[in-house]
PDB file of C-alpha atoms in Angstrom:
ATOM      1  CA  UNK A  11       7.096  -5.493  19.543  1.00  0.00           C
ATOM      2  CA  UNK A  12       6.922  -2.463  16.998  1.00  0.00           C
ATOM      3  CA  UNK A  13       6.415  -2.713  13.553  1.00  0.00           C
ATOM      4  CA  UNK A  14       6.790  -0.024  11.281  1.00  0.00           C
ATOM      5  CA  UNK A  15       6.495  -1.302   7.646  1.00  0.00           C
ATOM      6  CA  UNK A  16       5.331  -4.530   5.689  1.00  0.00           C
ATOM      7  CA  UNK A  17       8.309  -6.765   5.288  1.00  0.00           C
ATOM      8  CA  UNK A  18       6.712  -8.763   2.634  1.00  0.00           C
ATOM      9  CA  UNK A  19       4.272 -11.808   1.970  1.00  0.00           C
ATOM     10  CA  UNK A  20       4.364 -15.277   2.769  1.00  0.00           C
ATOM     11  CA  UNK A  21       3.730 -16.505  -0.772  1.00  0.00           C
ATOM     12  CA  UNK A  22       6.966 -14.272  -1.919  1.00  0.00           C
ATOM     13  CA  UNK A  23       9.069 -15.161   1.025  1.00  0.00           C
ATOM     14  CA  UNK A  24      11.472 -17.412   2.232  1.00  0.00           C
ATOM     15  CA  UNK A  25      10.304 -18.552   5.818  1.00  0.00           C
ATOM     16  CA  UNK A  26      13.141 -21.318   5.991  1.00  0.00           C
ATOM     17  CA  UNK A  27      11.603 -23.542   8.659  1.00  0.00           C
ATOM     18  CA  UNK A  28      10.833 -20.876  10.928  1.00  0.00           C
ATOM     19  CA  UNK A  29       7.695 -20.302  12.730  1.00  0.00           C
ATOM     20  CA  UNK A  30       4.829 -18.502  11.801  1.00  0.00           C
ATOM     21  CA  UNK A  31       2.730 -16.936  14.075  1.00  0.00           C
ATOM     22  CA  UNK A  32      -0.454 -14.357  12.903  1.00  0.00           C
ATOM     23  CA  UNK A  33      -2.101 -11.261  14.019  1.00  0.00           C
ATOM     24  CA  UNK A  34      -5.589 -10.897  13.594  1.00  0.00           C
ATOM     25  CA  UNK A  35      -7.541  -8.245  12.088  1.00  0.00           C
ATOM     26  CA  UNK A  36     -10.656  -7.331  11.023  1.00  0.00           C
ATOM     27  CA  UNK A  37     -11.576  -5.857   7.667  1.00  0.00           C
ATOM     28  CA  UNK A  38     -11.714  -2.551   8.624  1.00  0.00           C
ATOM     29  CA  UNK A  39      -8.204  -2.777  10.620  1.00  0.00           C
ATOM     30  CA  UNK A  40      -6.473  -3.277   7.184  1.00  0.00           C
ATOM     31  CA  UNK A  41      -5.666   0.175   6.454  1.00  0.00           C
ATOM     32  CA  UNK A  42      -5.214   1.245   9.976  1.00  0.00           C
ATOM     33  CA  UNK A  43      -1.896   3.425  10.419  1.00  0.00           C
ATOM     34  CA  UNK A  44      -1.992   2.554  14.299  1.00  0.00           C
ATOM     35  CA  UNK A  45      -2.955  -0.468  15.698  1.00  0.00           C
ATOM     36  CA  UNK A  46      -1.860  -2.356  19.387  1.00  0.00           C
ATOM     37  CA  UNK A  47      -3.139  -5.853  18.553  1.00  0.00           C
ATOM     38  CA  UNK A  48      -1.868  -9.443  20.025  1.00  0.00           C
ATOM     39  CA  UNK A  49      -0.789 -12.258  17.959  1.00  0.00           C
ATOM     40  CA  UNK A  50      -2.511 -15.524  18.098  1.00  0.00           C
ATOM     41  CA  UNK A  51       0.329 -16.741  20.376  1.00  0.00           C
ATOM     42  CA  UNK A  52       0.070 -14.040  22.291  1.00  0.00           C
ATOM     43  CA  UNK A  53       2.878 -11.433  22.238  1.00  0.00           C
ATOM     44  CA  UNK A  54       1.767  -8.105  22.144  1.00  0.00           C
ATOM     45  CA  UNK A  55       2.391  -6.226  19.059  1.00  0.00           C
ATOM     46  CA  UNK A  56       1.926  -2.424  17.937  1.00  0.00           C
ATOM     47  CA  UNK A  57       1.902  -1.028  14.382  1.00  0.00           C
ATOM     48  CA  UNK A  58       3.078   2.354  13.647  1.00  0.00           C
ATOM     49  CA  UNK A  59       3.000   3.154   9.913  1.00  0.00           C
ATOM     50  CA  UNK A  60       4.179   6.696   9.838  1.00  0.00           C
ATOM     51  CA  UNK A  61       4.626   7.005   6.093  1.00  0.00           C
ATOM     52  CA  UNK A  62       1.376   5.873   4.463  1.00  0.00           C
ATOM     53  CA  UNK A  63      -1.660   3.674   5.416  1.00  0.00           C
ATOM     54  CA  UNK A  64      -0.305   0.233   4.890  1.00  0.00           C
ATOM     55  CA  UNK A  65      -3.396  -1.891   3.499  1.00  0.00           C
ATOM     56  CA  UNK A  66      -2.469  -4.766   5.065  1.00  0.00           C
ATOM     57  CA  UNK A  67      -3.703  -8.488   3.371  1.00  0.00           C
ATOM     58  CA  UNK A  68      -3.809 -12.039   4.227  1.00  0.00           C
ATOM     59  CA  UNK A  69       0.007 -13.040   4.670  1.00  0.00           C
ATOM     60  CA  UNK A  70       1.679  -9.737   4.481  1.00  0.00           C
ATOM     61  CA  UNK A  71       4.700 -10.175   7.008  1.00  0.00           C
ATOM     62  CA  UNK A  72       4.840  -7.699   9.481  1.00  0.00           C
ATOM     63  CA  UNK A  73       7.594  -8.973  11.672  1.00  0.00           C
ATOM     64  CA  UNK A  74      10.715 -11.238  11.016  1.00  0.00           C
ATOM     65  CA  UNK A  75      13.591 -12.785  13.488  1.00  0.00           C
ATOM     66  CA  UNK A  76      15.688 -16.039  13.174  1.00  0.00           C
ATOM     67  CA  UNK A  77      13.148 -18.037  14.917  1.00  0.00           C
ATOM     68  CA  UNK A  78       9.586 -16.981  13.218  1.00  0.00           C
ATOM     69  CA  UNK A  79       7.512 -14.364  11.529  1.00  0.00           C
ATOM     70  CA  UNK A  80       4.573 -12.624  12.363  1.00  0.00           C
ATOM     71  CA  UNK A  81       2.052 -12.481   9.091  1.00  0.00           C
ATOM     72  CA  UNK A  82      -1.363 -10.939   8.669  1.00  0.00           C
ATOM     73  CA  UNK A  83      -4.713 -13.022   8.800  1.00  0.00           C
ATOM     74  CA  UNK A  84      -8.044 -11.387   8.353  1.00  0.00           C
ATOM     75  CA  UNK A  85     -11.054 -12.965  10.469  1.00  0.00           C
ATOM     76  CA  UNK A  86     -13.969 -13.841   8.842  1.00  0.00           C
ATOM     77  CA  UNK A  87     -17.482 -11.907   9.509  1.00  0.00           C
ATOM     78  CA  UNK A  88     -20.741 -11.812   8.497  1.00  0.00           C
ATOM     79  CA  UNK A  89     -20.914 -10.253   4.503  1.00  0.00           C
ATOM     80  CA  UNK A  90     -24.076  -9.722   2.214  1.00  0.00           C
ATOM     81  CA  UNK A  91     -22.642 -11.953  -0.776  1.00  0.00           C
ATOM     82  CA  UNK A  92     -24.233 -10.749  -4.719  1.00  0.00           C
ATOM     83  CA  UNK A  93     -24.279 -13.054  -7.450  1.00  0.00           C
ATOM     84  CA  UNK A  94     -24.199 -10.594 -10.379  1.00  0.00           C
ATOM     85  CA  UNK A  95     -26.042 -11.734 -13.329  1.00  0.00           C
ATOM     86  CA  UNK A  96     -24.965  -9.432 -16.211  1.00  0.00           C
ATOM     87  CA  UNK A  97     -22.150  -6.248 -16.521  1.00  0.00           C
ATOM     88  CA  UNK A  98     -25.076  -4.057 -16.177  1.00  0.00           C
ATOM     89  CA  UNK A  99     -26.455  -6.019 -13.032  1.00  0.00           C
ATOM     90  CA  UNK A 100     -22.913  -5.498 -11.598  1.00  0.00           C
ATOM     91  CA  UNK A 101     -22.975  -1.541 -12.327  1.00  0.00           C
ATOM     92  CA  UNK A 102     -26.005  -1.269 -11.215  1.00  0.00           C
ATOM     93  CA  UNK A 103     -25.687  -2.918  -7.725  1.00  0.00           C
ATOM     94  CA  UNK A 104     -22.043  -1.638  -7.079  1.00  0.00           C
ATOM     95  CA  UNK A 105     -23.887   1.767  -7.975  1.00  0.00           C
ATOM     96  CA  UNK A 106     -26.639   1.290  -5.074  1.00  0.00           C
ATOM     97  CA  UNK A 107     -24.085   0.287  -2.816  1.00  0.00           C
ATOM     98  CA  UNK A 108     -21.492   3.020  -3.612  1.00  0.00           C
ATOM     99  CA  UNK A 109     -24.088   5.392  -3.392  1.00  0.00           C
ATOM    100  CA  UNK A 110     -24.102   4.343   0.535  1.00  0.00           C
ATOM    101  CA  UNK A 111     -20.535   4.902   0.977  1.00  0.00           C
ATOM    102  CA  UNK A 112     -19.981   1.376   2.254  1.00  0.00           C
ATOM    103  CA  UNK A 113     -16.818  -0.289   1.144  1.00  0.00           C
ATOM    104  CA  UNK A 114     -17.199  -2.841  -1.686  1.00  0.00           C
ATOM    105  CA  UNK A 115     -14.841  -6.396  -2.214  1.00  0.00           C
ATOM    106  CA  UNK A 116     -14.967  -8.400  -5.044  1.00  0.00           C
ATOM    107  CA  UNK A 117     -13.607 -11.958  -4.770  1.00  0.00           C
ATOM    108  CA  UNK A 118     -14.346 -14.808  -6.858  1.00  0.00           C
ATOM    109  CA  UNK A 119     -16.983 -13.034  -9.111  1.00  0.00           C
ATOM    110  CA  UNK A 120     -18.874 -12.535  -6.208  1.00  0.00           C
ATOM    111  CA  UNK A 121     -19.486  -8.461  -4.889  1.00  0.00           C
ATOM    112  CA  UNK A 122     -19.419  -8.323  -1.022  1.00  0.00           C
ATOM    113  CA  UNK A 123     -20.504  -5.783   1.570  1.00  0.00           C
ATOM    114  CA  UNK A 124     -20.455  -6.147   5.183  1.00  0.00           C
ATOM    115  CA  UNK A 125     -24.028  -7.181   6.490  1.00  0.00           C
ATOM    116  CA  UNK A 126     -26.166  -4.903   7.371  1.00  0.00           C
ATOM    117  CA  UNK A 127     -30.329  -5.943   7.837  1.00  0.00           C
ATOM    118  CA  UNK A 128     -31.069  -2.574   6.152  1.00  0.00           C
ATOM    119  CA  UNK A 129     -29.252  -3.055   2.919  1.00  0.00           C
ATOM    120  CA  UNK A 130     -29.833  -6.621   2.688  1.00  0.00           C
ATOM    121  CA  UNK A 131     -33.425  -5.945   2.796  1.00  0.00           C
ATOM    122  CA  UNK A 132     -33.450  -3.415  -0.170  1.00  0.00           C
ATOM    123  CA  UNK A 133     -30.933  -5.499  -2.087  1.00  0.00           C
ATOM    124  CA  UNK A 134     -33.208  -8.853  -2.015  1.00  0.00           C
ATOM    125  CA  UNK A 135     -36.128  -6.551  -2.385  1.00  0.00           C
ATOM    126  CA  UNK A 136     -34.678  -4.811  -5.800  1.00  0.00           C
ATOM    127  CA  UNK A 137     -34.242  -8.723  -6.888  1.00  0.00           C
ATOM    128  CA  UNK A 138     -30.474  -8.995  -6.403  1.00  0.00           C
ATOM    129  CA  UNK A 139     -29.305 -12.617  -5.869  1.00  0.00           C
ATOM    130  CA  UNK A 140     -28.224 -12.210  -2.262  1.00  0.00           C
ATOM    131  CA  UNK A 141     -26.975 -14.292   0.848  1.00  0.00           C
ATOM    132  CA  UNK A 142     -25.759 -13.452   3.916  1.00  0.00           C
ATOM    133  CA  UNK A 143     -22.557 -15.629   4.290  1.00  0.00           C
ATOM    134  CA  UNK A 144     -18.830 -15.806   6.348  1.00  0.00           C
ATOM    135  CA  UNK A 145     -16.567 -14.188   4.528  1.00  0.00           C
ATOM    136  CA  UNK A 146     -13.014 -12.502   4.725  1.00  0.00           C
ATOM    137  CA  UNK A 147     -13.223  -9.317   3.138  1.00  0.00           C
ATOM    138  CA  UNK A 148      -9.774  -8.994   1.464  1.00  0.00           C
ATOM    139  CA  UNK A 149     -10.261  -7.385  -1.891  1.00  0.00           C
ATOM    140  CA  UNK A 150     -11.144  -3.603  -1.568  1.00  0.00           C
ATOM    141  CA  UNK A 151     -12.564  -2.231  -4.888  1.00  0.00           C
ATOM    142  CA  UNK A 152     -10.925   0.749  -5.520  1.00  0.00           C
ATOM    143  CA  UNK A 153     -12.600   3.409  -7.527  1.00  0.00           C
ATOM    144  CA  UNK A 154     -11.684   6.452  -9.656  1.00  0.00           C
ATOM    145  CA  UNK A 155     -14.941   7.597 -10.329  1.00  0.00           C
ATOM    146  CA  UNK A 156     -15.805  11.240  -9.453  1.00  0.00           C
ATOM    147  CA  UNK A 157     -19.392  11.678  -8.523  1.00  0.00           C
ATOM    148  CA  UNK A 158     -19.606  15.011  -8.840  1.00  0.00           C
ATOM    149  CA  UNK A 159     -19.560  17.157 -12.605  1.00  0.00           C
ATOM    150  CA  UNK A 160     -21.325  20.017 -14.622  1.00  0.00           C
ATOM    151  CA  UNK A 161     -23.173  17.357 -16.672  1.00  0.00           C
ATOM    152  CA  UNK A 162     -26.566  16.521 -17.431  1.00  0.00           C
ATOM    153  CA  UNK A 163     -25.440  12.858 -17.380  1.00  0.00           C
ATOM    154  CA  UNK A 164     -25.721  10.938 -14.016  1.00  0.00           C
ATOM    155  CA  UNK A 165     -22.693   8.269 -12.448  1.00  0.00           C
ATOM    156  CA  UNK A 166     -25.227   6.103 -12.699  1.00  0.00           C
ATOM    157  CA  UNK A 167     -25.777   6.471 -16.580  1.00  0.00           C
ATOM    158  CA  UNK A 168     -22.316   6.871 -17.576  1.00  0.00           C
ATOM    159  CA  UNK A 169     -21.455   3.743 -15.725  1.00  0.00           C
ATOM    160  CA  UNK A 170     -24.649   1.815 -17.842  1.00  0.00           C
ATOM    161  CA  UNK A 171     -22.940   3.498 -21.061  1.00  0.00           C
ATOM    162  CA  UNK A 172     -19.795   1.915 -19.558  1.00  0.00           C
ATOM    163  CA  UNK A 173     -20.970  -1.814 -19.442  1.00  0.00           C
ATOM    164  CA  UNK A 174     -23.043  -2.038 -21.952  1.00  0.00           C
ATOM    165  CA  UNK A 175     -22.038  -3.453 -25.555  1.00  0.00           C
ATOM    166  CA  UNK A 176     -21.669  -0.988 -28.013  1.00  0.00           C
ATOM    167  CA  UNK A 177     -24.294  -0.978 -30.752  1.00  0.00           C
TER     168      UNK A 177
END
């Protein structure tokens, strides 16, 4: 089976008694522009998103027929979960971690990262509220911010200035 574009999502769509059957993916297979994958029934599936990378999600429809649909699931893994206290404790660890270049998620007020003993280590160590948990990393953060300027003010300051309350 080929698949070429996102059809839709299963909270959106109208699945009339049909079947529903799910591929897999990890995290990192969301954006993927070519995948060969199976579904969880089995039938062998390839995606081939020639326009743009597709950023697939939990129940994004990838494949429809009379019978069933094929949606998206994501599979849990192991995530370094942070409690932020405070705005600033949020800007501060999304800084640390940014500053790795290691995708962030944000789901129910809660920052994740996928685990690694290294960052865990300094996070817990810097006094973060941190667990290592299950998770399904769904919610990319996406940011704007360019690191790089003429100015004698760091990311890291303007993004304090940012979250702080203005006096």
């Amino acid at each position: 089976m080929l698949v070429k574009e996102k059809i839709g999502n299963l909270e959106l769509f109208a699945i009339n008694n049909r079947n529903i059957d799910y591929v897999l993916l990890d995290w990192y297979e969301t954006n993927k522009r070519i995948l060969h994958k199976k579904t969880v029934l089995g039938r062998d599936i390839t995606m081939k998103f020639i326009n743009e990378s597709p950023q697939l999600g939990v129940g994004d429809i990838i494949y429809e027929d009379d019978f069933g649909l094929v949606a998206v699931d994501i599979n849990e893994c192991e995530a370094i979960v942070i409690k932020p206290r405070s705005m600033y404790e949020m800007a501060a660890v999304c800084y640390e971690i940014g500053n790795k270049h290691l995708p962030l998620f944000y789901q129910e007020d809660e920052i994740l990262v996928a685990f690694e003993a290294p960052l865990f280590a300094l996070l817990g160590k810097n006094g973060y509220s941190v667990e290592k948990a299950k998770r399904k990393l769904m919610t990319p953060l996406k940011t704007t911010v360019s690191p790089h300027s003429n100015s004698r003010i760091s990311l890291f300051n303007r993004i304090i200035k940012l979250t702080s309350d203005p006096e």
